[in-house]
Rosetta silent file (secondary structure, phi, psi, omega in degrees, C-alpha in Angstrom):
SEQUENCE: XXXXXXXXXXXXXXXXXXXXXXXXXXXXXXXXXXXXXXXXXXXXXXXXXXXXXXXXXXXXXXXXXXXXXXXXXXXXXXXXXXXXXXXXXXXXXXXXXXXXXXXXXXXXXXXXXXXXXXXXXXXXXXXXXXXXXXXXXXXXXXXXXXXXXXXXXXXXXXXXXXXXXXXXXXXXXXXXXXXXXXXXXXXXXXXXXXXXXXXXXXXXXXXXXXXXXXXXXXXXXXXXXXXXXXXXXX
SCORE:     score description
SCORE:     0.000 S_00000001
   1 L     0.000  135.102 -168.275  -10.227  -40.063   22.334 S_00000001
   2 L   -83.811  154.663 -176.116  -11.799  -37.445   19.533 S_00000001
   3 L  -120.068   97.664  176.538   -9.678  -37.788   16.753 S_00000001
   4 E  -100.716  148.220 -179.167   -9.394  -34.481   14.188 S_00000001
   5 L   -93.468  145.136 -173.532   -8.648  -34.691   10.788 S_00000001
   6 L  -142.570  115.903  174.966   -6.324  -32.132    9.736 S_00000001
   7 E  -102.348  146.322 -166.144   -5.097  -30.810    6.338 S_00000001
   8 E  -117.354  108.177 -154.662   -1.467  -30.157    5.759 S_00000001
   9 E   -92.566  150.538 -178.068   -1.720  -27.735    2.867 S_00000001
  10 L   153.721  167.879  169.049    1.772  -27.665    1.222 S_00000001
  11 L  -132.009  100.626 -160.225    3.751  -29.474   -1.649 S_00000001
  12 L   -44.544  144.033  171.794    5.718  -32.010    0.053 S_00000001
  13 L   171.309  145.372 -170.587    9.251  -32.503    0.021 S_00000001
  14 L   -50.659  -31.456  176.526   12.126  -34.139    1.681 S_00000001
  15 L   -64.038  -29.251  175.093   14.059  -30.720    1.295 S_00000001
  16 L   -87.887  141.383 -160.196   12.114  -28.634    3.431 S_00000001
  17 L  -107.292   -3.811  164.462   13.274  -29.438    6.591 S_00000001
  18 L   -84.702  -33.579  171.375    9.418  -28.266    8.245 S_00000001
  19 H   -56.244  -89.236 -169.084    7.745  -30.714    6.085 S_00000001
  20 H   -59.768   13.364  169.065   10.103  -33.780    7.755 S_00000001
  21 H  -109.010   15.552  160.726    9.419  -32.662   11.162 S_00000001
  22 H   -43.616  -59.633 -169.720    5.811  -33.171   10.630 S_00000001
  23 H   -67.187  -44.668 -165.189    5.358  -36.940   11.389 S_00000001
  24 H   -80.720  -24.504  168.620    7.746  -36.684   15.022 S_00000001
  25 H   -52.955  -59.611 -165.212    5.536  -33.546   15.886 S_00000001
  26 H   -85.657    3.473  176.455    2.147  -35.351   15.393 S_00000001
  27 H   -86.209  -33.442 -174.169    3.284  -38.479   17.197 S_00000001
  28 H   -63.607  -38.385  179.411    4.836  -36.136   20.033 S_00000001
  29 H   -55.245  -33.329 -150.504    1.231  -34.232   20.057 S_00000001
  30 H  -104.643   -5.737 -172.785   -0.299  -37.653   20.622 S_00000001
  31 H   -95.963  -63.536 -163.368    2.226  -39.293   23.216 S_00000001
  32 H   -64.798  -58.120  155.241    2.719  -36.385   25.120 S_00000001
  33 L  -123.869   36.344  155.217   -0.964  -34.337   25.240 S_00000001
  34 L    79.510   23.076 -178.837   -3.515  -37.063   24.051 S_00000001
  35 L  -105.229  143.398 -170.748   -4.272  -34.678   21.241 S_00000001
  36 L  -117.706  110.847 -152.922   -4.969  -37.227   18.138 S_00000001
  37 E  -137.384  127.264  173.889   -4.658  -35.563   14.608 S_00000001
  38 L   -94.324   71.007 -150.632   -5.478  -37.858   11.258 S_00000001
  39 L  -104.033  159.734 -136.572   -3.507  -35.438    9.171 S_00000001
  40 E  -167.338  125.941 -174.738   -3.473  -35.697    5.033 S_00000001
  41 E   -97.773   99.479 -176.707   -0.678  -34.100    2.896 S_00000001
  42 E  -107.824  129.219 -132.356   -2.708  -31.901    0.480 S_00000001
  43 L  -112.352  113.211  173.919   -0.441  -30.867   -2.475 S_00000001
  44 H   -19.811  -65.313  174.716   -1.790  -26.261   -2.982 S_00000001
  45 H   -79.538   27.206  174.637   -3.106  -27.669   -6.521 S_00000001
  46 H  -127.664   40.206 -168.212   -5.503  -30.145   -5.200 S_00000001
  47 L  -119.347   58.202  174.387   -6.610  -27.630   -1.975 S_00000001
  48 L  -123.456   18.256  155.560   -9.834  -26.784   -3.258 S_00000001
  49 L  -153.405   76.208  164.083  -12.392  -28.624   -1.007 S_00000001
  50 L  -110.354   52.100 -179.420  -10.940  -28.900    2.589 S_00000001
  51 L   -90.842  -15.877  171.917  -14.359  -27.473    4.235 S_00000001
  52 L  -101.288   38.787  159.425  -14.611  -31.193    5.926 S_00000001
  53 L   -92.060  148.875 -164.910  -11.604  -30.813    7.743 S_00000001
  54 L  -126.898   24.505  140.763  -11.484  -29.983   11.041 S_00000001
  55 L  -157.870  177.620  166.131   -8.039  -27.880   10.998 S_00000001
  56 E  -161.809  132.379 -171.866   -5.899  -26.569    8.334 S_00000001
  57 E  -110.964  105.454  172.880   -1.948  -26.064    8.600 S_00000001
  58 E   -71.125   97.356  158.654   -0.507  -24.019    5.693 S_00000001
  59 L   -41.996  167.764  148.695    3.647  -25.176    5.587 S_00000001
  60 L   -52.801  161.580  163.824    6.194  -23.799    4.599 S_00000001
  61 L    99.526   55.722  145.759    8.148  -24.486    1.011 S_00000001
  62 L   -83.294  142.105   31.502    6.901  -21.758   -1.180 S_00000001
  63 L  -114.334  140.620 -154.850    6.611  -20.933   -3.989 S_00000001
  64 L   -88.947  134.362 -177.418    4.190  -23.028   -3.780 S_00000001
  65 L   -25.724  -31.681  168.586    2.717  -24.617   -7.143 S_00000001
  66 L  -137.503  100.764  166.664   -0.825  -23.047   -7.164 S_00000001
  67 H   -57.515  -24.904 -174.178   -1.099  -19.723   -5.092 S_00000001
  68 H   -51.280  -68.940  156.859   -4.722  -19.898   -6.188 S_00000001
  69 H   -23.784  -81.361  174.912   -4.679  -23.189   -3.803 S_00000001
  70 H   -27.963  -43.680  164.542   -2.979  -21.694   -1.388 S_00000001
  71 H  -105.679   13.161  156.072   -5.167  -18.788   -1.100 S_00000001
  72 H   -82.108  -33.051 -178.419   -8.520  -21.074   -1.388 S_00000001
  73 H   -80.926  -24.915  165.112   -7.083  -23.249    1.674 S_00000001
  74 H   -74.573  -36.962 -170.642   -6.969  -20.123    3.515 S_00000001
  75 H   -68.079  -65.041 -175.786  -10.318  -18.498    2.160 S_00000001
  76 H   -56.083  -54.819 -175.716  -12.122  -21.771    3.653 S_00000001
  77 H   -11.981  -57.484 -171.973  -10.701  -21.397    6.689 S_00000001
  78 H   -90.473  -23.068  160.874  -11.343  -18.546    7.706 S_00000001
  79 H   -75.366   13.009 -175.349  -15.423  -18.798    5.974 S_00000001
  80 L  -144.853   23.584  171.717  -16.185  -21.722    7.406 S_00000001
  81 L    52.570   37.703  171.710  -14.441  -21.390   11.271 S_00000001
  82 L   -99.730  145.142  173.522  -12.194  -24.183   10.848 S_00000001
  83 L   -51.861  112.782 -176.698   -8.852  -23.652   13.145 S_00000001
  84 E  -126.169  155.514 -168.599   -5.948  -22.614   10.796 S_00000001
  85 E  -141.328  123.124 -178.429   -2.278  -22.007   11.613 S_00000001
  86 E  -107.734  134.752  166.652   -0.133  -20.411    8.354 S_00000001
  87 E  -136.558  122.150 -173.373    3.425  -20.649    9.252 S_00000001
  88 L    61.468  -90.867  174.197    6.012  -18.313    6.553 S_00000001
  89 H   -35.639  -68.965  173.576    4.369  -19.181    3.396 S_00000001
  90 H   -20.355  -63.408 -154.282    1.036  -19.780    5.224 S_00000001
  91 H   -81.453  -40.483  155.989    1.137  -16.694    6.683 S_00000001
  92 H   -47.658   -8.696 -169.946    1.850  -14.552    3.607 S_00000001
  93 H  -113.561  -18.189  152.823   -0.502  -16.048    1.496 S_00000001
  94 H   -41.936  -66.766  143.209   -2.886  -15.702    4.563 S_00000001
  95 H   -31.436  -41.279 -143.970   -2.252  -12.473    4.570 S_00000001
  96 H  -102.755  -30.718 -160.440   -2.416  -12.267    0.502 S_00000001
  97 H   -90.781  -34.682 -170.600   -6.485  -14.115    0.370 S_00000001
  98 H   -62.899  -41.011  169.240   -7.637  -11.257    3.220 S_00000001
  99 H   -58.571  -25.394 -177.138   -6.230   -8.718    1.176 S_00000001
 100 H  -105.616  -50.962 -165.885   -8.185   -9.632   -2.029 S_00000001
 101 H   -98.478   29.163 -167.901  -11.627  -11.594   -1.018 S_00000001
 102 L  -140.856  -52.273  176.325  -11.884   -9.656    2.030 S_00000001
 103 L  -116.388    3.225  178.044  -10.888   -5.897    1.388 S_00000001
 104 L    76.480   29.353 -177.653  -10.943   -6.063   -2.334 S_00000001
 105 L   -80.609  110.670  173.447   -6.882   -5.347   -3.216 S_00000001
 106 L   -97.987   77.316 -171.869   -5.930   -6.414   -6.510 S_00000001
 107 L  -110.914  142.578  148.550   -2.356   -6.856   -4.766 S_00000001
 108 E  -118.666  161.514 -151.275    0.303   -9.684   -5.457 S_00000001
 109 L   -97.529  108.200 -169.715    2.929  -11.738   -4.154 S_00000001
 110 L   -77.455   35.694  118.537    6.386  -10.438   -5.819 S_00000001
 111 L   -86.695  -26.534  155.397    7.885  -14.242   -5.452 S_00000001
 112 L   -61.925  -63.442 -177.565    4.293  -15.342   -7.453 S_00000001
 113 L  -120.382   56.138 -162.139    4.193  -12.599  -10.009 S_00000001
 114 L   -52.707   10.935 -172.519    7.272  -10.381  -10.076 S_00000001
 115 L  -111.779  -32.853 -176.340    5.589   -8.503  -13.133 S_00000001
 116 L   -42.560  125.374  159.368    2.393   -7.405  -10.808 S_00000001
 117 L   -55.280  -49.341 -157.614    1.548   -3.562  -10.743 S_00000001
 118 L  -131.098  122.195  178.420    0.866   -3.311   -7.235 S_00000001
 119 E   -81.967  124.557  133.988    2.877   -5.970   -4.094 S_00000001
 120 L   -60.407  -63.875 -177.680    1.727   -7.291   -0.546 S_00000001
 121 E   -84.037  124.787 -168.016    4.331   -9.172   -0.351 S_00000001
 122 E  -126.362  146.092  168.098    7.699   -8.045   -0.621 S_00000001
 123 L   -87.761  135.998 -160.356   11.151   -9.218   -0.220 S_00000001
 124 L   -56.962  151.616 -150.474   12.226   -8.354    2.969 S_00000001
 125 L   -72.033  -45.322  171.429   15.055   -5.744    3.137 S_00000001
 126 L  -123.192  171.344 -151.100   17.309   -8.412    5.211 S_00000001
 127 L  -112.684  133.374  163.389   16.636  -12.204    4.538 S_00000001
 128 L   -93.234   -6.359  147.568   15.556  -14.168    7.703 S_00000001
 129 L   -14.397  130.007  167.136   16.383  -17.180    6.175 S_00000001
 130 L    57.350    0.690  175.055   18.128  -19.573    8.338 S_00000001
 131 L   -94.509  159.892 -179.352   17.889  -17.030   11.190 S_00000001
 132 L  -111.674  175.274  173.103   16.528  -16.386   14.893 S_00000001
 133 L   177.466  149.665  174.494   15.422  -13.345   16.107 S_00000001
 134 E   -88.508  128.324  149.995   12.585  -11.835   19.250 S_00000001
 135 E   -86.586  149.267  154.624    9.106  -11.154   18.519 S_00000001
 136 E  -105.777  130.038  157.799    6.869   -8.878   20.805 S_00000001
 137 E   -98.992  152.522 -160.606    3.594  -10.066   21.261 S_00000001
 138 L   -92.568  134.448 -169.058    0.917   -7.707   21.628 S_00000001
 139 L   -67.193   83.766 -120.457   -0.735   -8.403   25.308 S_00000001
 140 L    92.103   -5.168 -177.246   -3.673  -10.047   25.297 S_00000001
 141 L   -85.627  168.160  174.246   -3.682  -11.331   22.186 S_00000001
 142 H   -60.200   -8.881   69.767   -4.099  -15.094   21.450 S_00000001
 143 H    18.843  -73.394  140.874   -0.535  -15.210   20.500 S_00000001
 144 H    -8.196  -92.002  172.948    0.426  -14.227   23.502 S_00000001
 145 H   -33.182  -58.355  165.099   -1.725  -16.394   25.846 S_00000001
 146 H   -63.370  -14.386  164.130   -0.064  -19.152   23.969 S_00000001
 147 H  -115.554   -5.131  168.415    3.288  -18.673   24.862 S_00000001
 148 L    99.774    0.126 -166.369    2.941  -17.385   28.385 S_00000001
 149 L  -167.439  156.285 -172.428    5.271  -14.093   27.867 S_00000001
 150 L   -90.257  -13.816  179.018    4.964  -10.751   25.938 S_00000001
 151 E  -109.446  142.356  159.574    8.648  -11.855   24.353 S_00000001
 152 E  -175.409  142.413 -150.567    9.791  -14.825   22.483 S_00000001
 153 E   -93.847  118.096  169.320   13.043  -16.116   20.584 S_00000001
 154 L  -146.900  165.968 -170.249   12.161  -17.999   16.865 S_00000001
 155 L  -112.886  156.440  179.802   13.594  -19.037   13.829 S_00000001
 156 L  -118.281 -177.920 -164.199   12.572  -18.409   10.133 S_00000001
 157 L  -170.987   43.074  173.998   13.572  -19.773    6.934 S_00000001
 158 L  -114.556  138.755 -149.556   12.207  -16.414    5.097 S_00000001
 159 L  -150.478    2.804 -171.013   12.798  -14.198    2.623 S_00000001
 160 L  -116.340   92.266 -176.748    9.400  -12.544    2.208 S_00000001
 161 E  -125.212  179.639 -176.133    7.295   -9.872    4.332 S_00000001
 162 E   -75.551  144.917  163.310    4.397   -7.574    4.099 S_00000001
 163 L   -62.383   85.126 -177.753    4.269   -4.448    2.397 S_00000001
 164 H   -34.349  -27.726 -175.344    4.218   -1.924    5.195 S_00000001
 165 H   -93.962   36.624  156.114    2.525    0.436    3.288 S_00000001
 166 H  -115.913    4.706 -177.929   -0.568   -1.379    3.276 S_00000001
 167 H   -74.291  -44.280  157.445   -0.860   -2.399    7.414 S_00000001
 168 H   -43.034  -56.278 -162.813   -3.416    0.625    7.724 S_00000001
 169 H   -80.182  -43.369  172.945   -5.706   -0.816    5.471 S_00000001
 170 H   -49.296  -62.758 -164.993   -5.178   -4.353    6.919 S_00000001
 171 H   -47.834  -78.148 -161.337   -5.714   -3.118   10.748 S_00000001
 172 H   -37.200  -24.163  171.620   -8.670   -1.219    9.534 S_00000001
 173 L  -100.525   29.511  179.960  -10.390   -4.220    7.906 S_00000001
 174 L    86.209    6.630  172.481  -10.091   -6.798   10.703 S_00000001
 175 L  -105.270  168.949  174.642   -6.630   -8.525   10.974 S_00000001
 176 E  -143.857  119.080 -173.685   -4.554   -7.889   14.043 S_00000001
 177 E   -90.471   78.000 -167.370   -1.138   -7.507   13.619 S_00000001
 178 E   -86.430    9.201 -174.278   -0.128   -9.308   17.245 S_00000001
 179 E  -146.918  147.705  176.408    3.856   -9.910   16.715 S_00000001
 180 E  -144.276  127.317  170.075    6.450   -7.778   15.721 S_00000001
 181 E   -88.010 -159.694 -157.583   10.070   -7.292   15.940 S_00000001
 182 L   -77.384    6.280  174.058   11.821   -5.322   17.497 S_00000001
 183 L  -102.891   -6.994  168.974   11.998   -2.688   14.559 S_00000001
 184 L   101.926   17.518 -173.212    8.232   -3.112   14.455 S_00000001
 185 L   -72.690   92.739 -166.575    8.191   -5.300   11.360 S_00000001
 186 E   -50.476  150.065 -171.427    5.267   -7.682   11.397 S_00000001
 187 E  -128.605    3.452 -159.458    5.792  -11.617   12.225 S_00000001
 188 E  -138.360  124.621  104.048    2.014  -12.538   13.857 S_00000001
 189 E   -98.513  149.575  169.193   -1.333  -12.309   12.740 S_00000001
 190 E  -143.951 -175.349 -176.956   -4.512  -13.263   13.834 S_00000001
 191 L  -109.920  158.848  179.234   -8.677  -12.638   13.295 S_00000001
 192 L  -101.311  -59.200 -175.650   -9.811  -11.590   16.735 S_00000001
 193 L   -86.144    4.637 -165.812  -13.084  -12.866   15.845 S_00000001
 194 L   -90.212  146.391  156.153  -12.491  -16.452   14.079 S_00000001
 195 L   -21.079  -86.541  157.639  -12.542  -19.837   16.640 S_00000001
 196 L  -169.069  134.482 -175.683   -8.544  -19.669   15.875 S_00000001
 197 E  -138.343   97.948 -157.728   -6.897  -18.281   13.401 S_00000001
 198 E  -102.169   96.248  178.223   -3.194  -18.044   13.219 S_00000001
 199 E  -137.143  129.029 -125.882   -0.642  -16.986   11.517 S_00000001
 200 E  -143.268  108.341  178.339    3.112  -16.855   11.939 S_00000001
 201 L   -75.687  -34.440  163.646    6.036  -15.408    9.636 S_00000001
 202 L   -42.480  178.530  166.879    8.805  -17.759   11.774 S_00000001
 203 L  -142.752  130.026  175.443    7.930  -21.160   11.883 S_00000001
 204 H   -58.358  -19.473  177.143    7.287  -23.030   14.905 S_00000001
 205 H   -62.677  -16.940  171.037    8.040  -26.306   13.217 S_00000001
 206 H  -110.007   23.090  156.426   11.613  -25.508   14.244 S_00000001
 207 L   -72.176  127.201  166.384   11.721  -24.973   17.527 S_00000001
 208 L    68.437 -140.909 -169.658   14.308  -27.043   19.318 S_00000001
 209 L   -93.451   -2.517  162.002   14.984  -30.713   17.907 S_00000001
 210 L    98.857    1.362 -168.361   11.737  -31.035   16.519 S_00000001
 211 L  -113.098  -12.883  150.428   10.439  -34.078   19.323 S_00000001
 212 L   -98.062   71.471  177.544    8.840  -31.046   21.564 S_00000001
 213 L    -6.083  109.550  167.445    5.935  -29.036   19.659 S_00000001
 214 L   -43.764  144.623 -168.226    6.087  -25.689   19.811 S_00000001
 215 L   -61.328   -8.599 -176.909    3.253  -23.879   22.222 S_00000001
 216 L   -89.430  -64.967 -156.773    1.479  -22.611   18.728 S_00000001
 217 L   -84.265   11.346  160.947    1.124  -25.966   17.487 S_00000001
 218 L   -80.095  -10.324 -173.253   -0.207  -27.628   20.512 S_00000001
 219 H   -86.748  -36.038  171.119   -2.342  -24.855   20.570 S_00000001
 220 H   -67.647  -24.586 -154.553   -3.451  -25.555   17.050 S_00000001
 221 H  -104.865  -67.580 -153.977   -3.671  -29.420   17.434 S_00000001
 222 H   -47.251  -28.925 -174.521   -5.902  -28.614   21.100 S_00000001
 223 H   -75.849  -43.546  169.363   -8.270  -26.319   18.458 S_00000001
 224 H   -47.283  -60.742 -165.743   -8.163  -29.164   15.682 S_00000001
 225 H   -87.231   -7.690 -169.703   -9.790  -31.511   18.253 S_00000001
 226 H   -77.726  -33.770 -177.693  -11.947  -29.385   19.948 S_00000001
 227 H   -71.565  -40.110 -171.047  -13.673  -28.606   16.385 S_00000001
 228 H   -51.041  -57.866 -158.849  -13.500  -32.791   15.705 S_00000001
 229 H   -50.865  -72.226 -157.896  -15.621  -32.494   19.469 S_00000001
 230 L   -12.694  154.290  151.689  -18.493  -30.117   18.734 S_00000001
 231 L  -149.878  161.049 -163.975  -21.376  -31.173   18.274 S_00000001
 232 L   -36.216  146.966  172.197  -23.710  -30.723   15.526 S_00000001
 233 L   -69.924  124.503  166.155  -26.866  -28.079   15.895 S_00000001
 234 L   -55.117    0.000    0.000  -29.909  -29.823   15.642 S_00000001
């Protein structure tokens, strides 16, 4: 059985309730579909060489101690084709490294720098904190595929969303904005062209009782080992 090592970018604690469903997830990945993940709790100010990893899962539990981290654990990802899955934080800060080392946006994260001239991130109008709500997935997209349906019911623990007036300039520069709700607010992204690259403002760590994965992060574990599998170019 291939075994992938996987960094769990975040700064742990007992409080976040996605962080302690972590351990019963990756034993459930490994009981249930044989996928085998050596995963390593990497604290945002130490996440500045995870290029020999062969996934990386941004958590939840912003704000997280070094955004810098945060948007360096993302940056490899996505330059070096390792499988990455951002879920709330993740995905804003995900969001936050594409905008600057990618389209050149000297934008910031109003829960990082509430002083910042110009925001990506914003706080969301109503707080999704502790709430559930339907996404539309866009049809065909890898988001999609992975759950099986064009619909799907999930919960956040958020308080944070994109700056709308900056989603032209996103589309146009290579992200794909594949989930939305139903007022058309984004909740999904992904790169079209990266191996897989995921990111999600709900969080899947909190579907159901926490002892059945959610279909993104078996799909993220199945990506993790498939990268452990390759093998090297001669």
């Amino acid at each position: 059985m291939t075994t992938a090592t996987v960094a769990l970018v975040g700064d742990r604690s007992p409080s976040v309730q996605a962080h302690t469903r972590v351990p019963a997830l990756l034993s459930a990945l490994q009981e249930r579909d044989g996928l085998a993940l050596d995963a390593y709790w990497i604290p945002t100010a130490e996440a500045d060489d995870l290029a020999g990893f062969d996934a990386i899962w941004m958590l939840p539990g912003s704000p997280y101690r070094s955004e810098a981290g945060a948007v360096n654990a993302a940056r490899t990802a996505r330059e070096h084709g390792i499988p990455f899955l951002g879920t709330c934080g993740g995905f804003q800060h995900a969001v936050l490294e594409y905008a600057r080392n990618v389209l050149g946006l000297a934008v910031a994260h109003a829960e990082n720098d509430p002083d910042a001239e110009e925001f990506l991130l914003l706080p969301l109008e109503c707080s999704l904190a502790g709430h559930e709500d339907e996404v539309r997935l866009a049809p065909g997209s890898l988001a999609e595929r992975i759950i099986g349906a064009e619909r799907t019911l999930e919960r956040y623990s958020c308080n944070f969303g994109i700056n709308a007036a900056y989603l032209p300039l996103l589309e146009a520069g290579g992200l794909r904005f594949s989930g939305r709700d139903e007022a058309g607010a984004v909740r999904v992204l992904e790169l079209p062209d990266h191996p897989f690259f995921l990111a999600t403002l709900f969080q899947p760590e909190l579907a159901g009782d926490g002892t059945r994965p959610h279909p993104i992060i078996t799909a993220f574990a199945s990506a993790a080992v498939a990268h452990a599998s390759r093998v090297p170019a001669l």
